[in-house]
Short mmCIF file of C-alpha atoms in Angstrom, two decimals:
data_model
loop_
_atom_site.label_atom_id
_atom_site.label_comp_id
_atom_site.label_asym_id
_atom_site.label_seq_id
_atom_site.Cartn_x
_atom_site.Cartn_y
_atom_site.Cartn_z
CA UNK A 20 -52.16 18.84 146.67
CA UNK A 21 -52.00 18.51 150.46
CA UNK A 22 -50.22 20.96 152.53
CA UNK A 23 -49.56 21.06 156.13
CA UNK A 24 -49.50 24.92 157.07
CA UNK A 25 -47.34 26.36 159.84
CA UNK A 26 -48.57 29.77 160.73
CA UNK A 27 -48.63 32.07 164.04
CA UNK A 28 -49.60 35.48 163.05
CA UNK A 29 -51.66 38.00 161.25
CA UNK A 30 -49.01 37.85 159.03
CA UNK A 31 -49.91 34.25 158.31
CA UNK A 32 -53.77 35.02 157.85
CA UNK A 33 -53.71 35.67 153.79
CA UNK A 34 -51.46 32.69 153.20
CA UNK A 35 -53.36 30.46 154.94
CA UNK A 36 -56.56 31.80 154.38
CA UNK A 37 -54.75 32.08 149.74
CA UNK A 38 -54.18 28.00 150.45
CA UNK A 39 -57.91 27.01 151.68
CA UNK A 40 -59.18 29.08 149.31
CA UNK A 41 -57.34 27.19 146.47
CA UNK A 42 -59.64 24.30 145.00
CA UNK A 43 -56.05 22.66 143.73
CA UNK A 44 -55.11 22.40 147.31
CA UNK A 45 -56.26 20.56 151.22
CA UNK A 46 -54.76 22.01 154.00
CA UNK A 47 -54.85 18.46 156.75
CA UNK A 48 -54.13 20.25 159.54
CA UNK A 49 -52.38 23.45 160.96
CA UNK A 50 -48.95 24.20 163.55
CA UNK A 51 -49.23 27.53 165.37
CA UNK A 52 -48.06 28.74 169.13
CA UNK A 53 -49.86 27.72 171.29
CA UNK A 54 -52.31 30.42 172.60
CA UNK A 55 -50.14 33.29 174.40
CA UNK A 56 -51.87 34.81 178.13
CA UNK A 57 -52.46 39.61 177.33
CA UNK A 58 -54.81 41.58 177.92
CA UNK A 59 -55.68 43.48 181.50
CA UNK A 60 -57.78 39.48 182.43
CA UNK A 61 -54.66 37.90 181.36
CA UNK A 62 -56.74 35.30 178.82
CA UNK A 63 -55.14 32.91 176.68
CA UNK A 64 -55.72 34.57 173.14
CA UNK A 65 -55.22 32.23 170.30
CA UNK A 66 -53.10 33.36 167.12
CA UNK A 67 -54.85 35.15 164.26
CA UNK A 68 -53.89 31.80 162.32
CA UNK A 69 -55.32 29.48 164.99
CA UNK A 70 -58.65 30.52 164.70
CA UNK A 71 -59.06 30.98 161.10
CA UNK A 72 -58.12 27.33 160.93
CA UNK A 73 -60.68 26.50 163.63
CA UNK A 74 -64.13 28.63 161.78
CA UNK A 75 -62.41 26.72 158.53
CA UNK A 76 -63.00 22.80 160.09
CA UNK A 77 -58.15 22.13 159.39
CA UNK A 78 -57.44 20.54 162.35
CA UNK A 79 -54.68 22.65 164.97
CA UNK A 80 -51.81 21.53 166.96
CA UNK A 81 -49.65 24.29 168.70
CA UNK A 82 -46.06 22.13 170.29
CA UNK A 83 -44.59 24.40 173.02
CA UNK A 84 -40.85 23.23 170.84
CA UNK A 85 -42.35 21.69 167.26
CA UNK A 86 -38.72 19.70 167.31
CA UNK A 87 -39.46 17.55 170.60
CA UNK A 88 -42.60 16.96 170.84
CA UNK A 89 -42.96 12.98 169.47
CA UNK A 90 -46.43 13.20 169.15
CA UNK A 91 -46.64 15.97 166.50
CA UNK A 92 -43.66 14.63 164.54
CA UNK A 93 -45.92 11.64 164.72
CA UNK A 94 -48.62 13.86 162.78
CA UNK A 95 -46.61 15.32 160.79
CA UNK A 96 -45.09 11.90 159.14
CA UNK A 97 -48.60 10.20 159.77
CA UNK A 98 -50.04 13.06 157.01
CA UNK A 99 -47.65 12.07 153.83
CA UNK A 100 -48.34 15.38 153.80
CA UNK A 101 -46.54 17.06 149.89
CA UNK A 102 -45.23 19.91 150.92
CA UNK A 103 -44.89 22.24 154.55
CA UNK A 104 -45.69 25.34 153.94
CA UNK A 105 -44.78 28.02 156.64
CA UNK A 106 -45.48 31.31 156.65
CA UNK A 107 -44.46 33.79 159.90
CA UNK A 108 -45.00 30.33 162.57
CA UNK A 109 -41.82 31.44 164.93
CA UNK A 110 -40.03 27.95 165.67
CA UNK A 111 -37.10 26.84 163.54
CA UNK A 112 -37.65 23.09 161.92
CA UNK A 113 -35.43 20.10 161.96
CA UNK A 114 -34.01 18.23 159.35
CA UNK A 115 -35.83 15.19 160.66
CA UNK A 116 -39.35 17.65 159.58
CA UNK A 117 -38.05 18.93 156.69
CA UNK A 118 -37.53 15.39 155.20
CA UNK A 119 -41.02 14.77 156.00
CA UNK A 120 -42.43 16.04 152.63
CA UNK A 121 -42.13 15.03 149.14
CA UNK A 122 -41.89 18.24 147.76
CA UNK A 123 -40.36 19.88 150.79
CA UNK A 124 -40.78 22.62 153.01
CA UNK A 125 -41.51 26.10 151.34
CA UNK A 126 -41.06 29.78 153.21
CA UNK A 127 -42.37 33.37 152.65
CA UNK A 128 -40.06 34.96 153.73
CA UNK A 129 -40.64 39.47 154.16
CA UNK A 130 -37.53 40.24 152.20
CA UNK A 131 -35.30 40.33 148.92
CA UNK A 132 -32.71 37.76 149.81
CA UNK A 133 -30.38 37.61 150.67
CA UNK A 134 -30.77 40.56 152.76
CA UNK A 135 -32.57 40.73 156.05
CA UNK A 136 -32.47 37.27 157.06
CA UNK A 137 -34.40 36.37 159.93
CA UNK A 138 -36.52 37.08 163.02
CA UNK A 139 -37.59 41.01 161.93
CA UNK A 140 -37.01 41.92 158.46
CA UNK A 141 -40.09 44.46 158.09
CA UNK A 142 -38.71 46.08 160.82
CA UNK A 143 -35.47 45.93 159.78
CA UNK A 144 -35.51 47.07 156.71
CA UNK A 145 -38.05 50.25 157.19
CA UNK A 146 -35.40 51.50 160.08
CA UNK A 147 -32.31 50.58 157.69
CA UNK A 148 -34.95 54.03 155.69
CA UNK A 149 -34.54 50.82 152.93
CA UNK A 150 -37.19 52.29 149.48
CA UNK A 151 -37.49 48.41 148.39
CA UNK A 152 -38.64 45.39 149.94
CA UNK A 153 -40.36 42.56 148.73
CA UNK A 154 -41.91 38.72 149.46
CA UNK A 155 -39.55 35.89 148.71
CA UNK A 156 -40.46 32.38 148.40
CA UNK A 157 -37.98 29.35 149.47
CA UNK A 158 -37.33 26.13 149.74
CA UNK A 159 -36.21 25.87 153.33
CA UNK A 160 -33.43 24.58 154.63
CA UNK A 161 -31.83 23.69 158.07
CA UNK A 162 -30.67 27.48 158.42
CA UNK A 163 -31.73 30.64 159.37
CA UNK A 164 -33.87 31.66 155.85
CA UNK A 165 -30.10 30.17 153.80
CA UNK A 166 -32.18 27.87 151.23
CA UNK A 167 -32.93 28.13 147.67
CA UNK A 168 -34.45 30.71 146.30
CA UNK A 169 -38.64 30.26 144.34
CA UNK A 170 -40.53 33.13 143.54
CA UNK A 171 -39.95 37.09 144.34
CA UNK A 172 -42.42 39.86 144.55
CA UNK A 173 -41.26 43.10 145.81
CA UNK A 174 -42.72 46.21 146.84
CA UNK A 175 -41.69 50.29 146.63
CA UNK A 176 -41.43 51.34 150.57
CA UNK A 177 -42.84 54.47 151.38
CA UNK A 178 -41.30 57.38 153.25
CA UNK A 179 -45.12 56.89 155.32
CA UNK A 180 -45.30 53.38 155.28
CA UNK A 181 -44.75 52.16 158.43
CA UNK A 182 -43.76 47.66 159.79
CA UNK A 183 -48.07 47.81 160.38
CA UNK A 184 -49.06 48.90 156.40
CA UNK A 185 -45.95 47.53 154.64
CA UNK A 186 -46.71 43.92 155.94
CA UNK A 187 -50.35 43.84 155.38
CA UNK A 188 -49.02 44.68 151.76
CA UNK A 189 -45.94 41.76 152.25
CA UNK A 190 -49.02 39.63 153.73
CA UNK A 191 -50.96 39.33 150.78
CA UNK A 192 -47.68 39.60 148.19
CA UNK A 193 -47.16 35.81 150.44
CA UNK A 194 -50.80 34.76 149.39
CA UNK A 195 -50.49 35.78 145.67
CA UNK A 196 -46.58 33.53 145.74
CA UNK A 197 -47.48 30.56 147.29
CA UNK A 198 -49.85 28.92 144.71
CA UNK A 199 -47.38 28.87 142.11
CA UNK A 200 -44.36 28.26 143.70
CA UNK A 201 -47.05 25.17 144.84
CA UNK A 202 -47.23 23.95 141.77
CA UNK A 203 -44.11 24.34 139.70
CA UNK A 204 -43.01 23.15 141.84
CA UNK A 205 -44.98 20.23 141.63
CA UNK A 206 -44.29 20.27 137.87
CA UNK A 207 -40.72 20.74 137.35
CA UNK A 208 -41.45 24.05 135.92
CA UNK A 209 -40.33 26.19 138.86
CA UNK A 210 -36.28 25.58 139.89
CA UNK A 211 -34.64 26.60 142.89
CA UNK A 212 -31.75 29.22 142.61
CA UNK A 213 -29.03 29.68 145.33
CA UNK A 214 -29.22 32.56 147.50
CA UNK A 215 -26.29 35.03 145.79
CA UNK A 216 -23.59 36.32 148.14
CA UNK A 217 -24.29 39.18 150.49
CA UNK A 218 -26.54 38.43 152.96
CA UNK A 219 -27.40 40.85 155.70
CA UNK A 220 -29.46 39.96 159.06
CA UNK A 221 -32.82 40.43 160.91
CA UNK A 222 -32.66 40.00 164.49
CA UNK A 223 -35.33 40.51 166.83
CA UNK A 224 -36.45 43.74 168.14
CA UNK A 225 -35.38 44.16 171.34
CA UNK A 226 -36.95 47.18 174.07
CA UNK A 227 -34.01 49.63 174.12
CA UNK A 228 -33.59 50.46 170.82
CA UNK A 229 -37.57 51.84 171.02
CA UNK A 230 -36.08 54.95 172.70
CA UNK A 231 -35.63 58.33 170.90
CA UNK A 232 -32.93 59.67 170.90
CA UNK A 233 -33.10 63.45 169.39
CA UNK A 234 -29.78 63.40 169.00
CA UNK A 235 -30.26 61.19 165.99
CA UNK A 236 -31.36 62.79 162.00
CA UNK A 237 -35.36 63.61 161.26
CA UNK A 238 -34.80 60.86 159.11
CA UNK A 239 -33.17 58.83 161.76
CA UNK A 240 -36.08 59.50 163.93
CA UNK A 241 -38.62 58.37 161.40
CA UNK A 242 -37.11 54.87 160.01
CA UNK A 243 -37.38 54.46 164.32
CA UNK A 244 -40.46 55.46 164.38
CA UNK A 245 -42.27 53.39 162.14
CA UNK A 246 -39.91 50.70 161.91
CA UNK A 247 -40.62 49.73 165.53
CA UNK A 248 -44.63 51.56 165.43
CA UNK A 249 -46.41 51.15 168.44
CA UNK A 250 -43.56 51.32 171.08
CA UNK A 251 -41.23 54.72 170.12
CA UNK A 252 -40.60 56.51 172.77
CA UNK A 253 -39.78 60.13 174.81
CA UNK A 254 -40.90 61.82 177.58
CA UNK A 255 -42.29 65.55 178.02
CA UNK A 256 -42.71 66.96 181.29
CA UNK A 257 -41.44 64.20 183.19
CA UNK A 258 -44.16 61.36 181.08
CA UNK A 259 -43.58 58.98 178.79
CA UNK A 260 -45.74 59.63 175.41
CA UNK A 261 -45.39 56.92 172.10
CA UNK A 262 -45.08 58.44 168.38
CA UNK A 263 -47.03 56.06 166.29
CA UNK A 264 -46.39 58.68 163.34
CA UNK A 265 -43.62 60.88 162.07
CA UNK A 266 -42.68 63.31 159.50
CA UNK A 267 -39.59 64.79 158.65
CA UNK A 268 -39.84 67.84 157.18
CA UNK A 269 -37.98 69.27 154.84
CA UNK A 270 -36.53 69.94 150.53
CA UNK A 271 -34.90 66.64 150.52
CA UNK A 272 -37.99 64.92 151.99
CA UNK A 273 -41.68 67.30 149.88
CA UNK A 274 -41.08 65.01 146.17
CA UNK A 275 -41.36 62.10 149.33
CA UNK A 276 -44.36 62.99 150.44
CA UNK A 277 -48.56 63.37 150.21
CA UNK A 278 -49.84 65.90 148.00
CA UNK A 279 -51.19 67.29 150.99
CA UNK A 280 -47.81 68.20 152.60
CA UNK A 281 -47.47 71.05 149.51
CA UNK A 282 -48.65 73.90 151.96
CA UNK A 283 -45.86 73.35 154.20
CA UNK A 284 -43.20 73.06 151.17
CA UNK A 285 -44.57 76.30 150.70
CA UNK A 286 -44.17 78.08 153.34
CA UNK A 287 -40.57 76.35 154.36
CA UNK A 288 -38.62 79.40 154.35
CA UNK A 289 -40.01 81.47 156.16
CA UNK A 290 -41.72 78.53 158.63
CA UNK A 291 -37.51 77.45 158.85
CA UNK A 292 -35.97 81.02 159.50
CA UNK A 293 -38.83 81.69 162.60
CA UNK A 294 -37.79 78.15 163.54
CA UNK A 295 -34.55 78.40 164.03
CA UNK A 296 -34.40 81.58 165.71
CA UNK A 297 -36.52 79.42 168.90
CA UNK A 298 -33.69 77.77 171.36
CA UNK A 299 -32.81 74.58 172.63
CA UNK A 300 -30.88 71.86 172.59
CA UNK A 301 -32.46 68.89 170.00
CA UNK A 302 -35.67 67.89 171.30
CA UNK A 303 -37.18 70.99 171.27
CA UNK A 304 -40.90 72.22 170.05
CA UNK A 305 -39.72 74.89 167.81
CA UNK A 306 -43.30 74.97 166.30
CA UNK A 307 -47.52 74.35 166.12
CA UNK A 308 -48.40 73.61 162.93
CA UNK A 309 -51.95 74.67 162.93
CA UNK A 310 -53.94 71.35 161.99
CA UNK A 311 -50.61 69.25 161.93
CA UNK A 312 -48.95 69.02 165.09
CA UNK A 313 -45.94 70.02 167.10
CA UNK A 314 -42.78 69.93 165.02
CA UNK A 315 -39.49 68.85 167.74
CA UNK A 316 -35.71 69.88 166.53
CA UNK A 317 -34.08 66.86 165.47
CA UNK A 318 -30.33 66.39 165.42
CA UNK A 319 -30.16 66.90 161.47
CA UNK A 320 -33.59 68.53 159.66
CA UNK A 321 -36.66 69.12 161.29
CA UNK A 322 -39.80 66.25 162.26
CA UNK A 323 -43.53 65.87 162.62
CA UNK A 324 -44.75 64.36 164.91
CA UNK A 325 -48.06 63.69 163.53
CA UNK A 326 -49.61 61.13 166.02
CA UNK A 327 -48.55 60.34 169.81
CA UNK A 328 -50.36 58.32 172.90
CA UNK A 329 -49.73 60.23 175.25
CA UNK A 330 -49.29 57.81 179.06
CA UNK A 331 -53.38 55.98 179.86
CA UNK A 332 -54.14 58.04 176.91
CA UNK A 333 -55.92 56.69 173.73
CA UNK A 334 -53.46 58.29 171.13
CA UNK A 335 -54.36 61.23 169.23
CA UNK A 336 -53.61 63.51 166.17
CA UNK A 337 -51.03 66.26 166.90
CA UNK A 338 -52.53 69.32 167.03
CA UNK A 339 -55.40 67.33 169.18
CA UNK A 340 -52.68 66.62 171.47
CA UNK A 341 -50.61 69.89 170.82
CA UNK A 342 -54.64 71.85 171.90
CA UNK A 343 -55.55 70.14 174.49
CA UNK A 344 -51.65 69.53 176.52
CA UNK A 345 -51.19 74.22 175.40
CA UNK A 346 -47.46 72.89 174.17
CA UNK A 347 -45.45 75.67 173.48
CA UNK A 348 -42.40 76.51 171.71
CA UNK A 349 -39.02 76.32 173.42
CA UNK A 350 -40.54 73.01 175.05
CA UNK A 351 -38.27 69.73 175.15
CA UNK A 352 -38.42 65.30 174.36
CA UNK A 353 -36.89 63.75 175.67
CA UNK A 354 -35.56 61.47 178.91
CA UNK A 355 -34.66 64.48 180.53
CA UNK A 356 -37.23 66.40 180.15
#
């Protein structure tokens, strides 16, 4: 089966690697986003998908706007590909492109459609506190993730999952689903199914969504931190502070946390009584848990800060951060701290 692969970030790499490895498929070319300038030297950095394609000796095309690039459109047409496979490419395909391959254009989307159509399905499902997500392969149409569905693979969302860990699992699921999707379309054993009603949307993340509002509940803040990793931020002593890993504490959460949190659960009643005695608004540090890190009062429940990045420094475990700054109960996080 002759394929053209469209993809850009690390999320798409396992899918491309799987198609390269499968003897039934020939990846004729890879279409990926143009190289971007990153880092202090502003060097042009190729996408992860481009790096894999070049290592495998596959031609790489990088149009700025694929729908408007005559050379790329001519190249795509000339491939006479059986299918285009699209995983996190970052641009929409035109009706002309969708009609080119014999079997159509197949997309691996990072949600259980019709939920979270759009650019940020992984972040949005974490932000919403969902307990289940997955990958759906679908035949693409001109809409935003509105095409008929083909195969689906699910994965539970654990309370300490974040956008990075969840993306790794979903990327592996996408890679597993693509070969049977393509084979099923080719032999007619797989029939596309229209998406049910009840669609929700996953718009791109905006920078203003990174700021932590401590008046929200511990669970809402935790969901924000893990969805926005590594960008969720607050302030302490007038300096910026990024939050990488947190954990909401309380009876509602013990069953969802790893066994290592059992020691905290056993002490919970005493700890809670101590923390309630510390005055201060949401954002107040009410205690420093030995070996764990600072605990912060929120609008509802308490939040453990497990890993942080002080301004200009490397990531630190919560306990090391507290020791390094000699944090004391009663100090407060927030934009006005």
